[in-house]
XYZ file of C-alpha atoms in Angstrom:
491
model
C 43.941 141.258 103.468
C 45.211 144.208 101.212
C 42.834 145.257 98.810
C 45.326 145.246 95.814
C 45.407 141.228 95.206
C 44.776 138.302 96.495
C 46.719 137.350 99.365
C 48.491 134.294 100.250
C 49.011 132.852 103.645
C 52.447 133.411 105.106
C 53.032 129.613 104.819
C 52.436 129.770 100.845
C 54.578 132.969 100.342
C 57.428 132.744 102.273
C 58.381 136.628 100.805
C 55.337 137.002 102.764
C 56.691 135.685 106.035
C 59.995 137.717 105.671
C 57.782 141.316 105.049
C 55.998 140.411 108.125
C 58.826 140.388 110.423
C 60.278 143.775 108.405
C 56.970 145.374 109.307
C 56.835 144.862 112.952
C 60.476 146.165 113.468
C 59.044 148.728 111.573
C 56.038 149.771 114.027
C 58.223 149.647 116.430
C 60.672 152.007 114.958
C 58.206 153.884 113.263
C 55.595 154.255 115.391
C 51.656 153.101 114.842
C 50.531 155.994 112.985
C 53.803 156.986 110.900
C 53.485 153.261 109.874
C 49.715 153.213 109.073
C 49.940 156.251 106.665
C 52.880 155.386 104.825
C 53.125 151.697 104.467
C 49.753 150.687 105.802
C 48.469 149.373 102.695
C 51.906 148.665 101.218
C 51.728 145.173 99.677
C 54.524 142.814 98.988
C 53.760 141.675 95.282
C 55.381 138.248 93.203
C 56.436 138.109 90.288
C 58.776 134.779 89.691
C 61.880 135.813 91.388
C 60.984 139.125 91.385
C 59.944 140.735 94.467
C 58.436 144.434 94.870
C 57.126 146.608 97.427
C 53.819 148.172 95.955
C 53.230 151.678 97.634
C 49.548 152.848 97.327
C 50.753 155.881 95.707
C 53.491 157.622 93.917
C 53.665 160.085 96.751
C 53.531 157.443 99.239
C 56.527 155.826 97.314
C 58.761 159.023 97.307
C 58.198 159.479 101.228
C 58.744 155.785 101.710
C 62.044 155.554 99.305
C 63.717 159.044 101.395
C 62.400 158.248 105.219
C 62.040 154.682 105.423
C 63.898 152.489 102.230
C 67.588 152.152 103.618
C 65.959 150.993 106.847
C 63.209 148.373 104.835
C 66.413 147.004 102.740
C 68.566 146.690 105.993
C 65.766 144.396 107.528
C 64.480 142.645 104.752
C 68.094 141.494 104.272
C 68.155 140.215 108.202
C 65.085 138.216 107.389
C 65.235 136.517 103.933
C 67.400 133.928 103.873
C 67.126 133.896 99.813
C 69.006 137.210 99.250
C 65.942 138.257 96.935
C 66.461 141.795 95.756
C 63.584 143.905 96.779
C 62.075 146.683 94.583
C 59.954 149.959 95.402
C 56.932 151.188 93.080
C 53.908 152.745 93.116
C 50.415 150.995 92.449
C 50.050 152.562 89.109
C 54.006 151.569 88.307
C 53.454 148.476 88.828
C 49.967 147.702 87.321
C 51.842 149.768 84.071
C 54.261 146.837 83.853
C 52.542 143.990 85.072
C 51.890 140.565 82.614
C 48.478 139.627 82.084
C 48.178 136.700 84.348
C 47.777 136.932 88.312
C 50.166 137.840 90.174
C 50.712 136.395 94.553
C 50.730 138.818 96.689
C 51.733 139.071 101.001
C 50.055 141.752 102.286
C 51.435 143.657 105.588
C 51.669 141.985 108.948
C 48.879 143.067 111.509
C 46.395 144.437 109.232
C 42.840 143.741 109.987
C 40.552 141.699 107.742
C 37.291 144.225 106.247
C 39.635 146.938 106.011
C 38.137 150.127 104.826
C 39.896 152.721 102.271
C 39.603 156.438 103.147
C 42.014 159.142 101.202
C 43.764 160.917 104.440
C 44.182 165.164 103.966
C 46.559 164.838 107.439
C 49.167 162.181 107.049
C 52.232 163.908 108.155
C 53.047 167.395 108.998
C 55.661 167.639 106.649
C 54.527 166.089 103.730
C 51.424 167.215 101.862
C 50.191 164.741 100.641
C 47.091 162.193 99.489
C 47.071 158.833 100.799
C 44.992 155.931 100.724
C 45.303 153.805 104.468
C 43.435 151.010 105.512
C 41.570 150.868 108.606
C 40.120 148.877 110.782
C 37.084 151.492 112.301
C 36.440 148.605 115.238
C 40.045 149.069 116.110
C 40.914 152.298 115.546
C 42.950 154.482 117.898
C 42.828 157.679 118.349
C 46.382 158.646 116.787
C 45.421 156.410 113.585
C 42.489 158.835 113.505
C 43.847 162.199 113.716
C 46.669 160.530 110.936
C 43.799 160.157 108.669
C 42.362 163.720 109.236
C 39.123 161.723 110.676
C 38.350 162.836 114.763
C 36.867 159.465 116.215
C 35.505 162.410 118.955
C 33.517 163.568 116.153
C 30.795 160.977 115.680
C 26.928 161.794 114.930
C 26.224 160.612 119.023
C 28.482 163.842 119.913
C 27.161 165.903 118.065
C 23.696 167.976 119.201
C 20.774 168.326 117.313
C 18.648 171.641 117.792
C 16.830 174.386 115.657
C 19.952 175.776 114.627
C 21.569 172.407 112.634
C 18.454 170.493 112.627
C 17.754 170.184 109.087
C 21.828 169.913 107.930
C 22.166 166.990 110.807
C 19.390 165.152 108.927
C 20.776 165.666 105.448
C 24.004 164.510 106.625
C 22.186 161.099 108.258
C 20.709 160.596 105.013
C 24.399 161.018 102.790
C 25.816 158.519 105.444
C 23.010 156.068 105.172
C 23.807 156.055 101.097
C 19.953 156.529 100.644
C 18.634 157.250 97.154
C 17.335 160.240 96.118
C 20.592 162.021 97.232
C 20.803 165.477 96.132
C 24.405 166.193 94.673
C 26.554 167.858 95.918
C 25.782 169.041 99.323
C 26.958 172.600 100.842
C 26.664 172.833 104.364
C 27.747 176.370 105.145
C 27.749 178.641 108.459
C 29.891 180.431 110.845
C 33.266 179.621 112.369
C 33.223 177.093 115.119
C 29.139 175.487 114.721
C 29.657 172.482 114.055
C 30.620 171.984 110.176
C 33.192 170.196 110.633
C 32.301 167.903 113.024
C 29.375 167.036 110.995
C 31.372 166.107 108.057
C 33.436 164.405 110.195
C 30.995 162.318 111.940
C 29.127 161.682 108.205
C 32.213 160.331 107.116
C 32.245 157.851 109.942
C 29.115 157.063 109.517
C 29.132 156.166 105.696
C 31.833 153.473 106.157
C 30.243 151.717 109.160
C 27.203 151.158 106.780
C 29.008 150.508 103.396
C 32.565 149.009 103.789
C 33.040 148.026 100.274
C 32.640 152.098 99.390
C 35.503 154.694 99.080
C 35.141 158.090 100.859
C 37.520 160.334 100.822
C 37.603 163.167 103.108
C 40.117 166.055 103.131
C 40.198 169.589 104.176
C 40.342 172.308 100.711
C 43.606 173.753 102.200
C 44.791 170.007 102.000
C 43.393 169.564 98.357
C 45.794 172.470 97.564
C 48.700 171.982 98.538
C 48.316 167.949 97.245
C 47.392 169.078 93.902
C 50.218 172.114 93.741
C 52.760 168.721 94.719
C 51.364 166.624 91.721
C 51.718 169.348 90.065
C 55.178 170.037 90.314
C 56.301 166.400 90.735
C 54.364 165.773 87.253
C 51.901 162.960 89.249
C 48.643 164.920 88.191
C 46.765 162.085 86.495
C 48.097 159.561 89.921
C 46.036 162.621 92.217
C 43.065 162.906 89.437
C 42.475 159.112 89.798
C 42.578 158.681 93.746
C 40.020 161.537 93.704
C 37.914 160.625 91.168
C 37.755 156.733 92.123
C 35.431 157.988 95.490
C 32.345 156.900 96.403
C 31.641 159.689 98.777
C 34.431 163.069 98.300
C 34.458 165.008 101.265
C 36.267 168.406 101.297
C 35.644 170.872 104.420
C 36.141 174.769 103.747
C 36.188 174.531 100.489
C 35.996 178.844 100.517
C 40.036 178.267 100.805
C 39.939 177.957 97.187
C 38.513 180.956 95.873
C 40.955 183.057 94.273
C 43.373 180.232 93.228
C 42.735 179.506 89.510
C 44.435 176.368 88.760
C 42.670 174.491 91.911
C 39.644 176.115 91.602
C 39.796 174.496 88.172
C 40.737 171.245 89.453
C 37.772 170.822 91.779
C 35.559 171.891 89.575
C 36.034 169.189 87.334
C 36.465 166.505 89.886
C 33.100 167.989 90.997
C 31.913 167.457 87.774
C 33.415 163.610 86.835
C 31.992 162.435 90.529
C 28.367 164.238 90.172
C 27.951 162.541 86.505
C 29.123 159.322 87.485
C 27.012 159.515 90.196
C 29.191 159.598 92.873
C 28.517 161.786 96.145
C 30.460 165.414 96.641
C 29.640 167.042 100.450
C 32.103 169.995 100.934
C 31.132 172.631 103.809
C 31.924 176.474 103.560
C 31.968 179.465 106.449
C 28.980 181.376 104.109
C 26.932 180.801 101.112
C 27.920 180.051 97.471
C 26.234 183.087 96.750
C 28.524 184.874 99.279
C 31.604 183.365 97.588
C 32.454 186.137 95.327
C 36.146 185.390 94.364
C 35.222 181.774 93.254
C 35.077 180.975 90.180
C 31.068 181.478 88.541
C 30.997 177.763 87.378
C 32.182 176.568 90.400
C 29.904 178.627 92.485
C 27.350 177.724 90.132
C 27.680 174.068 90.545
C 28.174 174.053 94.384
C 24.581 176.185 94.288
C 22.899 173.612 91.728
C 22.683 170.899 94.618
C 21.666 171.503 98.141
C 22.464 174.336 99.860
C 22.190 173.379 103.957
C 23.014 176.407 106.078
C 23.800 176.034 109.977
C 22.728 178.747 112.001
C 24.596 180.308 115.028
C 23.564 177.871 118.430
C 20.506 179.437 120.487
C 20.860 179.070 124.491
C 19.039 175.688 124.799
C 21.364 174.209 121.779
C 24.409 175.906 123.806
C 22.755 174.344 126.804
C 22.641 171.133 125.628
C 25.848 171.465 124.102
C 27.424 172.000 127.677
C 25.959 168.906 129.232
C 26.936 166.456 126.482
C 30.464 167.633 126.995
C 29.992 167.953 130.998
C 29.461 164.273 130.410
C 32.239 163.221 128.153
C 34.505 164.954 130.346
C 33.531 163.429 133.534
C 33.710 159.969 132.119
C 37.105 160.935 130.780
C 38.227 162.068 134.383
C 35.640 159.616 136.662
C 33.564 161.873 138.422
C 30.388 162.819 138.188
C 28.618 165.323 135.692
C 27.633 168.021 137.159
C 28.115 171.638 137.567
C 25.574 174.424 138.862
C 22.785 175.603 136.787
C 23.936 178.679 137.173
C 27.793 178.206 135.917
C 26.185 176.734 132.905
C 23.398 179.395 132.641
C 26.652 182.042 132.775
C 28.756 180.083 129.795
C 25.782 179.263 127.716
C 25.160 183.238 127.933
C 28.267 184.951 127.677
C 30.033 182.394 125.336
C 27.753 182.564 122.137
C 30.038 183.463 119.068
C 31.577 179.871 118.594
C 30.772 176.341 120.303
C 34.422 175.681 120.843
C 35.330 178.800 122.828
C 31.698 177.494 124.539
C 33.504 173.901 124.832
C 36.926 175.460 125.695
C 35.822 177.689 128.537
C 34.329 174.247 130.011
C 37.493 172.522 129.353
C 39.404 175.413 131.468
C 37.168 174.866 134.706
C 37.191 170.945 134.383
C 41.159 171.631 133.711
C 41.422 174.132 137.051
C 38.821 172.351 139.260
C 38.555 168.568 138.404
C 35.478 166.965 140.016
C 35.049 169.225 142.426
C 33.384 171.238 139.475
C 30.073 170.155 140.637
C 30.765 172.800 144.170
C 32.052 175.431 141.826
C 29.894 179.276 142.425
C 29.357 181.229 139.763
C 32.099 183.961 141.247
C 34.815 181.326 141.468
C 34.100 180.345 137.400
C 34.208 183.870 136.575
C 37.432 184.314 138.867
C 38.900 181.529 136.695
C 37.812 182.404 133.406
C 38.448 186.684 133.989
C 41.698 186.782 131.962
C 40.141 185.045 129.051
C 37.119 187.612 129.241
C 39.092 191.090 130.079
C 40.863 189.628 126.494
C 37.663 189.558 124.732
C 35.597 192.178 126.307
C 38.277 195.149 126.243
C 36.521 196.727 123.650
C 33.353 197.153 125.031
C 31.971 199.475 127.319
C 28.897 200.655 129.489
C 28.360 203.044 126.933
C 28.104 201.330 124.510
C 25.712 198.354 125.918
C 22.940 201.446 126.465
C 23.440 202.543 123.109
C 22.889 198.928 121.918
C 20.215 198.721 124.386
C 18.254 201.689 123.955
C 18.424 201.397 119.667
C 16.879 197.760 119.829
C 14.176 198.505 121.729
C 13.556 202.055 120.851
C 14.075 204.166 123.758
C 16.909 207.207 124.350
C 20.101 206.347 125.800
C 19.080 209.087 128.732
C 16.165 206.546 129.319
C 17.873 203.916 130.893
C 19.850 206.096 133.151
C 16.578 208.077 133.873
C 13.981 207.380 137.108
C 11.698 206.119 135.163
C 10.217 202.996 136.550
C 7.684 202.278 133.983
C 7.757 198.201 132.350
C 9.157 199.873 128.782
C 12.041 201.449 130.069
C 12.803 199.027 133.433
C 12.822 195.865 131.514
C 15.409 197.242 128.948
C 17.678 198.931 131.338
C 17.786 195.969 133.882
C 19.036 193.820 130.514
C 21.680 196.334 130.109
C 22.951 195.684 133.279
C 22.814 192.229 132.607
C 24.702 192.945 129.723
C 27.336 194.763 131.249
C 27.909 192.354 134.251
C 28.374 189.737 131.485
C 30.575 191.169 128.889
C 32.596 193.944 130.558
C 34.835 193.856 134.168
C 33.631 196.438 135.819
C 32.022 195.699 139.064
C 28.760 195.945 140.148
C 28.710 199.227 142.138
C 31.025 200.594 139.100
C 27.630 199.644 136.647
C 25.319 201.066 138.907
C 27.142 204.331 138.907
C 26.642 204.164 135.052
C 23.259 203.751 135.167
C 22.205 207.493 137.278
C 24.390 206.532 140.558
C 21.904 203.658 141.180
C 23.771 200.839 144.162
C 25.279 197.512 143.258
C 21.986 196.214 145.201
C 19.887 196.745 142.118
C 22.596 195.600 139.911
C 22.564 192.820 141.434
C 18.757 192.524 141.564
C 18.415 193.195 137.531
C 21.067 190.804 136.732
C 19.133 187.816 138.909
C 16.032 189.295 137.408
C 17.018 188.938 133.611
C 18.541 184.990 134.631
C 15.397 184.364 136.041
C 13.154 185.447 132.989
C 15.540 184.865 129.743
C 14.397 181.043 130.761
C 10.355 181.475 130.591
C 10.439 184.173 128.365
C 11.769 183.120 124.770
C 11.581 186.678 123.481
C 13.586 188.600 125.494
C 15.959 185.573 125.664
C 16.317 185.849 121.624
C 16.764 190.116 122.111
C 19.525 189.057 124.449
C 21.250 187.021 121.987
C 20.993 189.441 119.205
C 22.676 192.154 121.511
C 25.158 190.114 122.791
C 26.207 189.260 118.819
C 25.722 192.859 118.323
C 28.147 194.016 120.968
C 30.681 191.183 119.937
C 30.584 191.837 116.328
């Protein structure tokens, strides 16, 4: 049942009956999604012998009257034995001009009962746009997902909890359980590719399984943009205000795209400031602090700093770890075989993969991609074999060199140390993590590093590098100094 009216059954509207047979040619021509995110929550309205097509918005109208309205007029014709003339308006046109008493309405064929209303930032490529669908979350598919600019893959089960996002992941179960005591609004802010968005994502989710009757909206800043620079030229300003500021929950991820665009930064801020003092919920995410946001605007920054601030931190190895096995296992379900892979091929991604979770999650995807199930018997050489033109690309600008610089700075020694004889625990320890270091992040081979390090054999290469895999996983310290060289060394 629509959410705009009252619906009749098909037998008490017979307008109702004819729509119904208009939409499914429709699906078919259109496709599931297309249809979902135009006319999804298109509803047939009544009036006498007037008929009209109410579409949830006036940008939803305009795509529906230049893609789809010839077609609509060709079929309702086919179908309604009547003749009726059938109109095209937008929600707001037509509760403008409506009479006071009710009015019958058929909603669309095939659309679930307990329908949910979300504001979509990714409806089609071509048309920026705002628009409200209905969903049904139990029967969602995957394409009606990505139309909405929700990823069902993005759920809180997916996602992995450690030291890093700890704290965020529990702010974000709280927003989704609509708890009191919410602080408002929530930042969550942190590098590129650590999970922000898959937290919002999931958060979203979340807060419609456990309150149907609420509105979130969720859309990405670049989205609220380019929407609001649309209503702005097509003069529908107060039509985007008012699907904005009607949200239970507003959700806006990167909202940093803003700064430096006055008239949006402008915009948000006050839709910031109408949800917060109607007490409505604002979570936006951000790839650094407010305080870091120097070209936004002060009383935007100001406001996005009054509520509370949740930073993610870059993954350690036992969240990258984890990580790794949680996606092991979706892909092996995915492709029915079994989740495993050697310690060691996981020990070598978790390691040399630290800078983003989805190069982490895309270097697994290239093995599964290459090897299938048989990644369970893959060596370490033969993922390194696969995965060498992706690290040659990454890794061209560093060098030996510059790994014992790195090296012999952090832990206070002369670069001449760690090519010396000394065998003593202070210098030893360091230089057999430089070779580590270089047999991780460079291409040169093992008797190549040895030469580097005072003509020593690819023998004790090899023996540092097993040496360092061995202790990085007893020895938290040294695994922590690895990580902040390996950041170092990657910028």
């Amino acid at each position: 049942m629509s959410s705009g009216g009252i619906a009749e059954t098909m037998t008490a509207a017979p307008a109702g009956a004819v729509w119904a047979k208009t939409c499914q040619a429709l699906k078919r021509e259109l496709g599931e999604a297309t249809f979902g995110s135009w006319l999804g929550q298109a509803a047939l309205r009544e009036t006498g012998a007037e008929v009209c097509l109410v579409a949830a918005t006036g940008v939803a109208r305009d795509w529906i009257r230049r893609h789809a309205w010839r077609r609509i007029g060709e079929l309702w014709a086919q179908n309604d034995p009547m003749g009726r003339r059938l109109d095209l308006k937008s929600r707001m046109e037509f509760d403008a001009q409506a009479p006071a008493a009710p009015v019958s309405m058929a909603a669309p064929a095939a659309i679930a009962p307990a329908a949910l209303s979300v504001v979509s930032s990714t409806t089609a490529p071509s048309e920026p746009t705002v628009v409200e669908i209905e969903v049904d979350l139990a029967a969602a598919e995957p394409a009606r997902a990505r139309q909405q600019g929700l990823q069902e893959r993005f759920s809180f089960d997916t996602f992995v909890p450690g030291p890093a996002n700890e704290f965020a992941f529990a702010v974000a179960r709280r927003v989704a359980s609509w708890a009191d005591g919410h602080f408002n609004p929530v930042l969550f802010h942190g590098p590129y590719g650590f999970g922000k968005t898959h937290l919002l994502n999931a958060l979203a989710w979340e807060a419609m399984r456990t309150a149907p009757g609420k509105r979130v909206v969720y859309l990405t800043a670049e989205r609220f943009t380019s929407t609001f620079v649309k209503a702005l030229q097509d003069r529908q300003t107060a039509a985007f205000k008012e699907e904005l500021r009607n949200a239970d929950l507003l959700l806006i991820d990167d909202v940093q795209f803003v700064a430096g665009k006055t008239t949006t930064q402008e915009e948000l801020f006050h839709t910031l400031i109408a949800l917060v003092e109607d007490g409505r919920r604002v979570v936006m995410t951000a790839d650094r602090s407010p305080a870091e946001l120097s070209e936004m605007e002060p009383r935007l920054r100001s406001h996005l700093q009054a509520g509370l601030v949740c930073g993610i931190e870059p993954a350690d190895r036992t969240l990258r770890l984890g990580i790794l096995e949680r996606k092991l296992a979706t892909l092996a379900q995915q492709g029915k075989f079994m989740p495993s892979a050697r310690p060691e091929v996981l020990q070598f991604l978790a390691d040399r993969f630290t800078d983003s979770v989805r190069e982490l999650e895309g270097a697994l995807n290239t093995l599964v991609a290459r090897v299938g199930g048989d990644i369970a018997r893959l060596t370490l050489d033969e993922a390194q074999a696969i995965l060498r033109p992706h690290l040659a690309c990454n890794d061209r600008r560093v060098t030996v060199d510059q790994i014992q610089k790195a090296v012999a700075e952090h832990y206070q020694l002369k670069q001449a140390d760690l090519i010396s004889e000394r065998r003593a625990r202070a210098v030893a320890r360091p230089r057999q993590a430089a070779m580590w270091l270089a047999k991780q992040i460079t291409t040169r081979s093992l008797p190549d590093i040895g030469r580097r390090f005072g003509g020593r054999d690819h023998t004790t290469v090899l023996h540092a590098v097993r040496r360092i895999e061995a202790l990085k996983a007893e020895d938290a310290a040294l695994a922590r100094d690895l990580d902040v060289l390996l950041r170092k060394l990657r910028g």
